[in-house]
Amino acid sequence: MITNSSHTSAIDSWRSRPAAQQPDWPDHEELDQVAAHLKNAPPLVYAAECDRLRDQLGAVARGEAFLLQGGDCAETFAGNTAPAVEGKLRTLLQMAVVLTHGSSLPVVKVGRLAGQYAKPRSSGTEVREGMALPSYRGDAVNGHAFTEADRRPDPQRLRTMYEASTTTLNLVRAFMTGGGADLSLVHRWNQGFLEGTPAVGRYERIAGEIDRALAFMRACGVDPGALHATEMYASHEGLLLDYEAALTRVEPETGLAYATSGHLVWIGERTRDLDGAHVEYFSRISNPVAVKLGPTATPDTVLALSERLNPDQIPGRLTFVVRMGAEKVRDLLPDLVGKVAAEGLVVPWVCDPMHGNTFTASTGHKTRHFDDVLNEVAGFFEVHRSLGTHPGGLHMELTGDDVTECLGGGYNLEADDLCLRYETACDPRLNHSQSLDVAFLVAEMLRNHRR
Ligand code: TRP
Ligand code: MN
C-alpha cells in the first residue's frame, strides 16, 4: 500500500517543473473550482482496461500485432455529433478489417477521440490585421473565432471537455459491442457510405471473402463469438496538465495512479522535454503512454525518455510515434530504431505520416499530399525491413466525412478542390476514401513485410 504522500505526488509533482504549452488562464480561482469538480467526477476509463491495452501494445512491440490509431487532429464540441463520431468509427473499423485481412495480424484499435480537445501552438498569440489575440488552443481552452471573447481561455471549457468526452466514449462503447462492429454485417457498413468511391470495389471483395470464411466456420460448427464485437480504446494528447491531474485516480489495491481521461495518452513533440512537467507527470501514471518523435529527436533523447517513462521496461508501457516527414524518415529513423534495439528495448514503433508532411497550398490552405503520406509510411517500412524490426502501427489524422483537406488519393483532389469542404479546426485530415486507400496500401506493405 502506497502512502498518501506519493499519491499526492503522482498528481502534483509536475507542478514544480516548467510546463510548456499551458494556457494563460485569466482566472485561477475558477480553474481551481473546475479542477475540484473534476476530482470528484467518475473516471472515463478503468485501470484494468488500460492494463489490457498496455499488454496488447506489448504484442505490437513483439511483432505479434499492429496498432491502428486515428481520428481528428482536434475534436470540437460542435463536431461531437452521432453522425460524425459514427463516421470516424466506421472508417477506423473498415481500415482495421482491411489491415487484419491483409496482414493476418490482430489490429489494436485506438481512437484519437473522446478527449482530443487541446492543441499546442507555435505561438501564444495570433495577429490579424494588426490585432493580437491569444491563439486558439483547442475547444478545451478557448473558441476558434477571432474575437476577444472567444479567444479568452475559459476554465469551464475543461468541464465541457470532460462531458463531451464521456458522451463520445459512451457512443464508442455502445457501437463496438452493440452490433456496430459485427463482422458478419461488414457489408452493411457500406450502405450510403462508400458508394461510388474508388475503394468500394476492393472493399466489397474483402467483405465477400470475410462472409465466406464466416459461413465456412459456421458450417464447421465453430461459433465465431469474437467476431461480433471488438474493442476500441480512447487516446488523446495529454497536454493540459491541470485537467489530467484532476482526473488522475489511485487504485486502492496497488497504489498505482492512472490518468482516467482516456486509455492511452501521449506527449507531443513540443512538450517532451526531459526535465519538463509533462514527462514528470507521465512518469507517475501507469497507463500505456506514447511520445511523438520529430526530426530533432536524437538516440540519446529517445533512450533517456525510455529510462524516465519506462524504467522497468514493461512491454507496451511506452510507444514511440515517429513523424519525420517523407523526405527525412529514411535518413533519421534507422539510428533511433537501431540504438533502441541495441539497448535490448522492445517497443512499439508507430508511424505518424501526417505531421511531417504539412505545407500551405497555393490557395492558402494548410494541407498534406496523399503521396507524401504514403511515401513516409513506405520509408518507415523500408527502415524496419532493413533492421529486422517490426513496423508496429499507424497514427493517422482522419475523419469519416467527405472533406477536402488533403490533396491526392483515389479522387486525386487538387488545390482548387480544397475550398469545397475544408472543415478542420486544426490540421488537414484524410477523408473517408483517402483513409481506406491508405489501409489497402499499408495492408499490402504489411503482407510483403511478413513474407
Ligand atoms: N474481435 C476481433 C477483432 O477485434 C474481430 C472483429 C470484430 C473485428 N469486429 C471487427 C476486426 C471490426 C476489425 C474490425 O479483431
Ligand atoms: Mn495535428
Short mmCIF file of C-alpha atoms and ligand atoms in Angstrom, two decimals:
data_model
loop_
_atom_site.label_atom_id
_atom_site.label_comp_id
_atom_site.label_asym_id
_atom_site.label_seq_id
_atom_site.Cartn_x
_atom_site.Cartn_y
_atom_site.Cartn_z
CA MET A 1 0.00 0.00 0.00
CA ILE A 2 1.39 3.33 -1.03
CA THR A 3 1.25 6.24 1.33
CA ASN A 4 -0.79 9.30 0.87
CA SER A 5 2.21 11.47 0.07
CA SER A 6 3.20 9.50 -3.02
CA HIS A 7 -0.45 9.54 -4.01
CA THR A 8 -0.35 13.34 -3.94
CA SER A 9 2.99 13.37 -5.72
CA ALA A 10 1.60 11.41 -8.65
CA ILE A 11 -0.93 14.14 -9.14
CA ASP A 12 1.14 17.17 -8.24
CA SER A 13 4.89 16.53 -8.69
CA TRP A 14 4.79 18.08 -12.18
CA ARG A 15 3.86 21.44 -10.67
CA SER A 16 7.47 22.18 -9.73
CA ARG A 17 8.65 21.72 -13.33
CA PRO A 18 8.30 24.08 -16.30
CA ALA A 19 5.06 23.18 -18.10
CA ALA A 20 5.17 24.07 -21.79
CA GLN A 21 2.07 24.92 -23.84
CA GLN A 22 -0.29 25.62 -20.93
CA PRO A 23 -3.00 28.27 -21.42
CA ASP A 24 -2.70 31.61 -19.72
CA TRP A 25 -5.84 31.15 -17.61
CA PRO A 26 -7.05 34.63 -16.65
CA ASP A 27 -8.99 33.37 -13.63
CA HIS A 28 -7.14 30.86 -11.45
CA GLU A 29 -9.87 30.68 -8.85
CA GLU A 30 -12.26 29.46 -11.49
CA LEU A 31 -9.69 26.96 -12.72
CA ASP A 32 -9.38 25.59 -9.17
CA GLN A 33 -13.16 25.26 -8.89
CA VAL A 34 -13.37 23.32 -12.13
CA ALA A 35 -10.45 21.09 -11.08
CA ALA A 36 -12.19 20.42 -7.74
CA HIS A 37 -15.31 19.39 -9.63
CA LEU A 38 -13.34 17.05 -11.92
CA LYS A 39 -11.57 15.49 -8.93
CA ASN A 40 -14.93 14.07 -7.85
CA ALA A 41 -16.16 13.13 -11.30
CA PRO A 42 -16.43 9.46 -12.37
CA PRO A 43 -13.47 8.15 -14.35
CA LEU A 44 -13.86 7.76 -18.13
CA VAL A 45 -11.79 4.57 -18.15
CA TYR A 46 -10.77 1.88 -15.66
CA ALA A 47 -7.25 0.83 -14.78
CA ALA A 48 -7.86 -2.76 -15.90
CA GLU A 49 -8.77 -1.55 -19.39
CA CYS A 50 -5.56 0.49 -19.54
CA ASP A 51 -3.58 -2.57 -18.46
CA ARG A 52 -5.19 -4.64 -21.19
CA LEU A 53 -4.29 -2.08 -23.83
CA ARG A 54 -0.73 -1.99 -22.45
CA ASP A 55 -0.48 -5.77 -22.85
CA GLN A 56 -1.84 -5.57 -26.40
CA LEU A 57 0.76 -2.92 -27.17
CA GLY A 58 3.32 -5.36 -25.76
CA ALA A 59 2.20 -7.75 -28.50
CA VAL A 60 2.68 -4.93 -31.02
CA ALA A 61 6.22 -4.42 -29.72
CA ARG A 62 6.98 -8.13 -30.24
CA GLY A 63 5.67 -8.04 -33.80
CA GLU A 64 2.54 -10.04 -32.97
CA ALA A 65 0.01 -7.28 -33.60
CA PHE A 66 -0.43 -3.97 -35.46
CA LEU A 67 -1.68 -0.68 -33.99
CA LEU A 68 -4.20 1.50 -35.81
CA GLN A 69 -4.62 4.86 -34.09
CA GLY A 70 -6.66 7.61 -35.71
CA GLY A 71 -9.14 10.42 -35.52
CA ASP A 72 -9.37 14.20 -35.81
CA CYS A 73 -6.39 16.46 -35.32
CA ALA A 74 -8.63 18.40 -32.95
CA GLU A 75 -12.08 17.33 -31.81
CA THR A 76 -14.58 20.14 -31.39
CA PHE A 77 -17.66 20.42 -29.17
CA ALA A 78 -19.81 21.23 -32.20
CA GLY A 79 -18.38 18.24 -34.06
CA ASN A 80 -19.33 15.84 -31.27
CA THR A 81 -22.45 14.52 -33.02
CA ALA A 82 -23.57 10.94 -33.56
CA PRO A 83 -23.12 11.02 -37.36
CA ALA A 84 -19.60 12.49 -37.10
CA VAL A 85 -18.43 10.07 -34.39
CA GLU A 86 -20.04 7.06 -36.10
CA GLY A 87 -18.39 8.05 -39.38
CA LYS A 88 -14.98 8.08 -37.69
CA LEU A 89 -15.66 4.74 -36.01
CA ARG A 90 -16.78 3.11 -39.27
CA THR A 91 -13.71 4.45 -41.03
CA LEU A 92 -11.40 3.07 -38.35
CA LEU A 93 -13.20 -0.30 -38.33
CA GLN A 94 -13.12 -0.58 -42.10
CA MET A 95 -9.40 0.21 -42.07
CA ALA A 96 -8.93 -2.36 -39.30
CA VAL A 97 -10.77 -5.02 -41.32
CA VAL A 98 -8.61 -4.32 -44.37
CA LEU A 99 -5.42 -4.41 -42.28
CA THR A 100 -6.40 -7.56 -40.36
CA HIS A 101 -7.41 -9.31 -43.55
CA GLY A 102 -4.30 -8.27 -45.44
CA SER A 103 -1.73 -8.93 -42.74
CA SER A 104 -3.30 -11.80 -40.76
CA LEU A 105 -2.25 -9.89 -37.65
CA PRO A 106 -4.59 -8.75 -34.86
CA VAL A 107 -5.13 -4.99 -35.13
CA VAL A 108 -5.23 -2.98 -31.90
CA LYS A 109 -7.74 -0.19 -32.46
CA VAL A 110 -7.22 3.14 -30.71
CA GLY A 111 -9.30 6.21 -31.50
CA ARG A 112 -7.80 9.66 -31.38
CA LEU A 113 -11.03 10.77 -29.72
CA ALA A 114 -13.04 11.30 -26.53
CA GLY A 115 -10.53 13.85 -25.21
CA GLN A 116 -8.55 15.22 -28.17
CA TYR A 117 -9.57 18.82 -27.45
CA ALA A 118 -6.31 20.62 -26.64
CA LYS A 119 -3.68 21.80 -29.13
CA PRO A 120 -0.08 23.01 -28.71
CA ARG A 121 0.65 26.12 -30.76
CA SER A 122 3.84 27.54 -32.26
CA SER A 123 2.94 31.00 -30.98
CA GLY A 124 0.90 32.09 -27.96
CA THR A 125 -0.70 34.91 -29.90
CA GLU A 126 -2.16 35.30 -33.34
CA VAL A 127 -2.08 38.62 -35.16
CA ARG A 128 -4.64 39.55 -37.79
CA GLU A 129 -4.79 42.98 -39.39
CA GLY A 130 -2.79 44.50 -36.57
CA MET A 131 -4.88 42.92 -33.79
CA ALA A 132 -3.21 40.41 -31.45
CA LEU A 133 -5.28 37.80 -29.58
CA PRO A 134 -4.42 34.54 -27.78
CA SER A 135 -4.00 31.65 -30.24
CA TYR A 136 -6.74 29.04 -30.47
CA ARG A 137 -5.59 26.16 -28.24
CA GLY A 138 -8.45 23.78 -28.90
CA ASP A 139 -12.05 23.74 -27.66
CA ALA A 140 -10.76 22.65 -24.25
CA VAL A 141 -9.30 26.13 -23.79
CA ASN A 142 -10.92 28.80 -25.99
CA GLY A 143 -13.04 29.44 -29.06
CA HIS A 144 -11.92 29.41 -32.68
CA ALA A 145 -13.46 32.73 -33.74
CA PHE A 146 -11.01 35.62 -33.83
CA THR A 147 -12.72 37.76 -31.18
CA GLU A 148 -11.57 38.76 -27.74
CA ALA A 149 -14.48 36.95 -26.08
CA ASP A 150 -13.90 33.68 -27.93
CA ARG A 151 -10.14 33.61 -27.53
CA ARG A 152 -10.16 34.21 -23.77
CA PRO A 153 -9.14 30.93 -22.08
CA ASP A 154 -12.18 29.71 -20.12
CA PRO A 155 -11.71 27.01 -17.45
CA GLN A 156 -15.39 26.00 -17.75
CA ARG A 157 -14.37 24.52 -21.10
CA LEU A 158 -12.47 21.79 -19.22
CA ARG A 159 -15.77 20.68 -17.77
CA THR A 160 -17.37 20.70 -21.20
CA MET A 161 -14.42 18.68 -22.50
CA TYR A 162 -14.96 16.09 -19.80
CA GLU A 163 -18.68 15.90 -20.54
CA ALA A 164 -18.19 15.76 -24.31
CA SER A 165 -15.59 13.02 -23.86
CA THR A 166 -17.97 10.92 -21.77
CA THR A 167 -20.70 11.14 -24.42
CA THR A 168 -18.25 10.23 -27.18
CA LEU A 169 -16.82 7.31 -25.24
CA ASN A 170 -20.31 6.08 -24.37
CA LEU A 171 -21.12 6.03 -28.07
CA VAL A 172 -17.85 4.23 -28.85
CA ARG A 173 -18.55 1.54 -26.27
CA ALA A 174 -22.14 1.03 -27.44
CA PHE A 175 -21.09 0.95 -31.08
CA MET A 176 -18.30 -1.58 -30.53
CA THR A 177 -20.30 -4.09 -28.51
CA GLY A 178 -23.86 -3.32 -29.58
CA GLY A 179 -23.63 -4.59 -33.15
CA GLY A 180 -21.89 -1.70 -34.92
CA ALA A 181 -18.64 -3.68 -35.23
CA ASP A 182 -20.17 -7.08 -36.04
CA LEU A 183 -18.01 -8.62 -38.76
CA SER A 184 -20.91 -10.63 -40.15
CA LEU A 185 -22.53 -7.30 -41.05
CA VAL A 186 -19.43 -5.91 -42.65
CA HIS A 187 -21.21 -5.45 -45.99
CA ARG A 188 -23.81 -3.27 -44.32
CA TRP A 189 -21.20 -0.83 -43.02
CA ASN A 190 -21.21 0.41 -46.59
CA GLN A 191 -24.75 1.48 -47.04
CA GLY A 192 -24.86 5.05 -48.26
CA PHE A 193 -21.30 5.42 -47.16
CA LEU A 194 -18.84 4.20 -49.71
CA GLU A 195 -21.00 4.29 -52.81
CA GLY A 196 -19.18 5.49 -55.86
CA THR A 197 -15.80 5.87 -54.15
CA PRO A 198 -12.74 4.33 -55.78
CA ALA A 199 -12.10 1.97 -52.86
CA VAL A 200 -15.57 0.42 -52.94
CA GLY A 201 -14.75 -2.47 -55.28
CA ARG A 202 -11.73 -3.61 -53.29
CA TYR A 203 -13.58 -3.26 -50.01
CA GLU A 204 -16.56 -5.25 -51.32
CA ARG A 205 -14.21 -8.04 -52.38
CA ILE A 206 -12.74 -8.30 -48.88
CA ALA A 207 -16.20 -8.19 -47.32
CA GLY A 208 -17.20 -11.08 -49.60
CA GLU A 209 -14.16 -13.11 -48.54
CA ILE A 210 -14.95 -12.49 -44.87
CA ASP A 211 -18.55 -13.61 -45.41
CA ARG A 212 -17.33 -16.83 -46.99
CA ALA A 213 -14.87 -17.51 -44.17
CA LEU A 214 -17.62 -16.94 -41.60
CA ALA A 215 -20.00 -19.25 -43.44
CA PHE A 216 -17.26 -21.89 -43.53
CA MET A 217 -16.70 -21.61 -39.77
CA ARG A 218 -20.42 -21.81 -39.07
CA ALA A 219 -20.70 -24.89 -41.31
CA CYS A 220 -17.87 -26.45 -39.31
CA GLY A 221 -19.74 -25.87 -36.08
CA VAL A 222 -17.46 -23.09 -34.81
CA ASP A 223 -19.28 -20.20 -33.19
CA PRO A 224 -17.15 -17.20 -34.03
CA GLY A 225 -18.25 -15.20 -30.97
CA ALA A 226 -15.19 -12.95 -31.12
CA LEU A 227 -16.35 -11.68 -34.49
CA HIS A 228 -19.49 -9.95 -33.24
CA ALA A 229 -17.77 -7.23 -31.28
CA THR A 230 -14.43 -5.54 -30.85
CA GLU A 231 -12.62 -3.12 -28.58
CA MET A 232 -11.73 0.42 -29.39
CA TYR A 233 -9.64 2.36 -26.93
CA ALA A 234 -9.61 6.13 -26.45
CA SER A 235 -6.47 8.26 -26.69
CA HIS A 236 -5.52 11.93 -26.76
CA GLU A 237 -2.53 14.19 -26.27
CA GLY A 238 -2.18 14.69 -22.51
CA LEU A 239 -1.42 18.36 -22.91
CA LEU A 240 -3.40 20.20 -20.24
CA LEU A 241 -1.87 19.02 -17.00
CA ASP A 242 -4.47 20.65 -14.74
CA TYR A 243 -7.13 18.57 -16.49
CA GLU A 244 -5.11 15.33 -16.49
CA ALA A 245 -4.13 15.75 -12.83
CA ALA A 246 -7.74 16.37 -11.79
CA LEU A 247 -8.78 13.11 -13.47
CA THR A 248 -5.91 11.06 -12.05
CA ARG A 249 -7.07 8.29 -9.72
CA VAL A 250 -5.08 5.97 -7.46
CA GLU A 251 -6.00 2.28 -7.44
CA PRO A 252 -6.58 1.31 -3.81
CA GLU A 253 -5.23 -2.26 -4.18
CA THR A 254 -1.99 -1.39 -5.92
CA GLY A 255 -1.43 2.27 -5.06
CA LEU A 256 -0.79 2.92 -8.74
CA ALA A 257 -2.00 6.17 -10.30
CA TYR A 258 -3.84 6.23 -13.64
CA ALA A 259 -4.94 9.03 -15.90
CA THR A 260 -8.64 8.22 -16.22
CA SER A 261 -9.27 10.75 -19.02
CA GLY A 262 -8.52 8.06 -21.63
CA HIS A 263 -6.80 4.71 -22.02
CA LEU A 264 -3.66 5.98 -23.71
CA VAL A 265 -2.23 9.49 -23.50
CA TRP A 266 0.70 10.82 -25.46
CA ILE A 267 3.30 13.55 -25.10
CA GLY A 268 3.65 15.80 -28.13
CA GLU A 269 6.83 16.72 -29.95
CA ARG A 270 6.75 20.18 -28.33
CA THR A 271 6.31 19.01 -24.75
CA ARG A 272 8.70 16.05 -24.48
CA ASP A 273 11.42 18.00 -22.61
CA LEU A 274 13.09 15.51 -20.25
CA ASP A 275 13.01 17.95 -17.33
CA GLY A 276 9.60 19.36 -18.14
CA ALA A 277 6.29 18.92 -16.40
CA HIS A 278 4.78 16.57 -18.99
CA VAL A 279 7.48 13.91 -18.74
CA GLU A 280 7.30 14.22 -14.95
CA TYR A 281 3.51 13.70 -14.85
CA PHE A 282 3.60 10.86 -17.37
CA SER A 283 6.34 9.13 -15.38
CA ARG A 284 3.90 8.90 -12.43
CA ILE A 285 0.94 7.31 -14.18
CA SER A 286 0.59 3.65 -15.11
CA ASN A 287 -1.36 3.99 -18.36
CA PRO A 288 0.23 3.00 -21.62
CA VAL A 289 1.83 6.22 -22.90
CA ALA A 290 3.32 7.36 -26.18
CA VAL A 291 5.81 10.05 -27.18
CA LYS A 292 5.92 11.79 -30.53
CA LEU A 293 9.38 11.97 -32.09
CA GLY A 294 10.18 14.52 -34.80
CA PRO A 295 13.35 15.15 -36.81
CA THR A 296 15.22 16.73 -33.88
CA ALA A 297 14.95 13.62 -31.68
CA THR A 298 18.37 12.05 -31.06
CA PRO A 299 19.02 8.45 -29.99
CA ASP A 300 20.22 9.77 -26.60
CA THR A 301 16.95 11.61 -26.06
CA VAL A 302 14.96 8.54 -27.02
CA LEU A 303 16.91 6.33 -24.62
CA ALA A 304 16.58 8.92 -21.85
CA LEU A 305 12.80 9.12 -22.44
CA SER A 306 12.63 5.35 -22.16
CA GLU A 307 14.58 5.43 -18.89
CA ARG A 308 12.31 8.16 -17.46
CA LEU A 309 8.98 6.77 -18.66
CA ASN A 310 9.58 3.04 -18.63
CA PRO A 311 12.46 2.28 -16.25
CA ASP A 312 11.16 -1.25 -15.59
CA GLN A 313 10.90 -1.93 -19.34
CA ILE A 314 7.31 -3.13 -19.15
CA PRO A 315 6.33 -4.21 -22.69
CA GLY A 316 3.71 -1.89 -24.17
CA ARG A 317 4.02 0.77 -21.47
CA LEU A 318 5.86 3.16 -23.82
CA THR A 319 5.23 3.60 -27.56
CA PHE A 320 7.26 5.79 -29.90
CA VAL A 321 5.31 7.61 -32.61
CA VAL A 322 7.66 8.94 -35.28
CA ARG A 323 6.76 11.89 -37.52
CA MET A 324 9.85 12.67 -39.55
CA GLY A 325 8.36 13.66 -42.91
CA ALA A 326 8.61 11.66 -46.14
CA GLU A 327 11.91 13.32 -47.07
CA LYS A 328 13.69 12.52 -43.82
CA VAL A 329 12.33 9.26 -42.49
CA ARG A 330 14.80 7.04 -44.36
CA ASP A 331 17.75 9.11 -43.08
CA LEU A 332 16.72 9.73 -39.49
CA LEU A 333 14.79 6.68 -38.36
CA PRO A 334 17.47 3.94 -38.67
CA ASP A 335 19.66 5.49 -35.96
CA LEU A 336 16.77 5.74 -33.49
CA VAL A 337 15.40 2.25 -34.08
CA GLY A 338 18.89 0.76 -34.25
CA LYS A 339 20.11 2.27 -30.96
CA VAL A 340 16.91 1.38 -29.12
CA ALA A 341 17.15 -2.22 -30.35
CA ALA A 342 20.86 -2.33 -29.42
CA GLU A 343 19.88 -1.49 -25.82
CA GLY A 344 17.60 -4.51 -25.85
CA LEU A 345 14.47 -2.37 -25.59
CA VAL A 346 11.38 -3.83 -27.26
CA VAL A 347 8.93 -1.01 -28.06
CA PRO A 348 6.10 -0.42 -30.50
CA TRP A 349 7.32 1.85 -33.31
CA VAL A 350 4.39 3.70 -34.83
CA CYS A 351 4.41 5.86 -37.97
CA ASP A 352 2.62 9.22 -37.94
CA PRO A 353 2.87 10.12 -41.65
CA MET A 354 0.80 13.29 -41.20
CA HIS A 355 2.68 15.87 -39.15
CA GLY A 356 5.98 15.88 -41.04
CA ASN A 357 4.25 16.48 -44.36
CA THR A 358 2.21 19.64 -43.85
CA PHE A 359 2.52 22.59 -46.23
CA THR A 360 0.49 25.58 -47.38
CA ALA A 361 -1.24 25.17 -50.75
CA SER A 362 -1.43 27.93 -53.36
CA THR A 363 -4.96 28.62 -52.08
CA GLY A 364 -3.61 29.37 -48.58
CA HIS A 365 -4.99 26.16 -47.03
CA LYS A 366 -2.80 24.12 -44.72
CA THR A 367 -2.69 20.72 -46.45
CA ARG A 368 -0.88 17.41 -46.97
CA HIS A 369 -0.46 15.32 -50.08
CA PHE A 370 -1.64 11.72 -50.04
CA ASP A 371 1.53 10.67 -51.92
CA ASP A 372 3.79 12.17 -49.22
CA VAL A 373 1.77 10.43 -46.51
CA LEU A 374 2.16 7.12 -48.28
CA ASN A 375 5.82 7.74 -49.08
CA GLU A 376 6.58 8.28 -45.39
CA VAL A 377 4.82 5.02 -44.49
CA ALA A 378 6.79 3.23 -47.23
CA GLY A 379 10.05 4.67 -45.83
CA PHE A 380 9.06 3.59 -42.33
CA PHE A 381 8.52 0.03 -43.58
CA GLU A 382 11.82 0.04 -45.52
CA VAL A 383 13.77 1.07 -42.42
CA HIS A 384 12.20 -1.67 -40.32
CA ARG A 385 12.76 -4.20 -43.08
CA SER A 386 16.47 -3.42 -43.26
CA LEU A 387 16.87 -3.55 -39.45
CA GLY A 388 14.76 -6.65 -38.98
CA THR A 389 12.37 -4.79 -36.63
CA HIS A 390 8.57 -4.60 -36.65
CA PRO A 391 6.73 -1.66 -38.24
CA GLY A 392 4.23 -1.60 -35.39
CA GLY A 393 1.48 0.73 -36.44
CA LEU A 394 -0.06 3.81 -37.95
CA HIS A 395 -1.14 7.08 -36.32
CA MET A 396 -3.48 8.97 -38.66
CA GLU A 397 -5.46 12.20 -38.72
CA LEU A 398 -8.70 11.25 -40.44
CA THR A 399 -12.44 11.68 -40.49
CA GLY A 400 -15.37 9.68 -41.82
CA ASP A 401 -16.68 12.73 -43.67
CA ASP A 402 -16.02 13.52 -47.32
CA VAL A 403 -13.94 16.60 -46.54
CA THR A 404 -11.41 18.09 -48.94
CA GLU A 405 -8.43 18.88 -46.72
CA CYS A 406 -5.63 16.67 -48.10
CA LEU A 407 -4.54 16.51 -51.75
CA GLY A 408 -4.41 13.40 -53.96
CA GLY A 409 -5.82 9.97 -53.19
CA GLY A 410 -8.25 7.94 -55.28
CA TYR A 411 -10.21 11.03 -56.34
CA ASN A 412 -6.96 12.92 -56.91
CA LEU A 413 -8.07 16.09 -55.09
CA GLU A 414 -6.31 19.23 -56.33
CA ALA A 415 -5.56 22.57 -54.72
CA ASP A 416 -8.65 24.13 -56.27
CA ASP A 417 -10.81 21.49 -54.56
CA LEU A 418 -9.60 22.34 -51.05
CA CYS A 419 -12.14 25.12 -50.59
CA LEU A 420 -15.09 22.75 -51.26
CA ARG A 421 -15.22 21.18 -47.80
CA TYR A 422 -12.35 22.36 -45.66
CA GLU A 423 -13.68 21.95 -42.11
CA THR A 424 -10.85 21.02 -39.77
CA ALA A 425 -10.32 23.03 -36.59
CA CYS A 426 -6.59 22.45 -36.89
CA ASP A 427 -4.58 20.15 -39.22
CA PRO A 428 -5.90 18.68 -42.50
CA ARG A 429 -7.36 15.16 -42.22
CA LEU A 430 -7.64 12.35 -44.72
CA ASN A 431 -11.27 11.89 -45.75
CA HIS A 432 -13.05 8.55 -45.65
CA SER A 433 -11.99 7.42 -49.10
CA GLN A 434 -8.36 8.53 -48.67
CA SER A 435 -8.21 6.70 -45.32
CA LEU A 436 -9.39 3.44 -46.88
CA ASP A 437 -6.88 3.91 -49.70
CA VAL A 438 -4.12 4.13 -47.07
CA ALA A 439 -5.39 0.98 -45.37
CA PHE A 440 -5.30 -1.04 -48.61
CA LEU A 441 -1.79 0.10 -49.47
CA VAL A 442 -0.46 -0.44 -45.94
CA ALA A 443 -2.10 -3.88 -45.76
CA GLU A 444 -0.08 -4.77 -48.84
CA MET A 445 3.13 -3.42 -47.28
CA LEU A 446 2.48 -5.44 -44.12
CA ARG A 447 1.84 -8.60 -46.09
CA ASN A 448 5.07 -8.16 -48.04
CA HIS A 449 7.00 -7.31 -44.90
CA ARG A 450 5.96 -10.55 -43.26
CA ARG A 451 6.78 -12.76 -46.23
N1 TRP B 1 -12.83 -9.24 -32.34
C1 TRP B 1 -11.98 -9.32 -33.49
C2 TRP B 1 -11.01 -8.12 -33.53
O1 TRP B 1 -11.23 -7.18 -32.83
C3 TRP B 1 -12.74 -9.39 -34.81
C4 TRP B 1 -13.58 -8.20 -35.15
C5 TRP B 1 -14.88 -7.97 -34.84
C6 TRP B 1 -13.14 -7.06 -35.94
N2 TRP B 1 -15.32 -6.81 -35.38
C7 TRP B 1 -14.27 -6.23 -36.04
C8 TRP B 1 -11.94 -6.69 -36.53
C9 TRP B 1 -14.19 -5.00 -36.75
C10 TRP B 1 -11.87 -5.48 -37.22
C11 TRP B 1 -12.99 -4.66 -37.31
O2 TRP B 1 -10.06 -8.12 -34.26
MN MN B 2 -2.39 17.55 -35.91
#
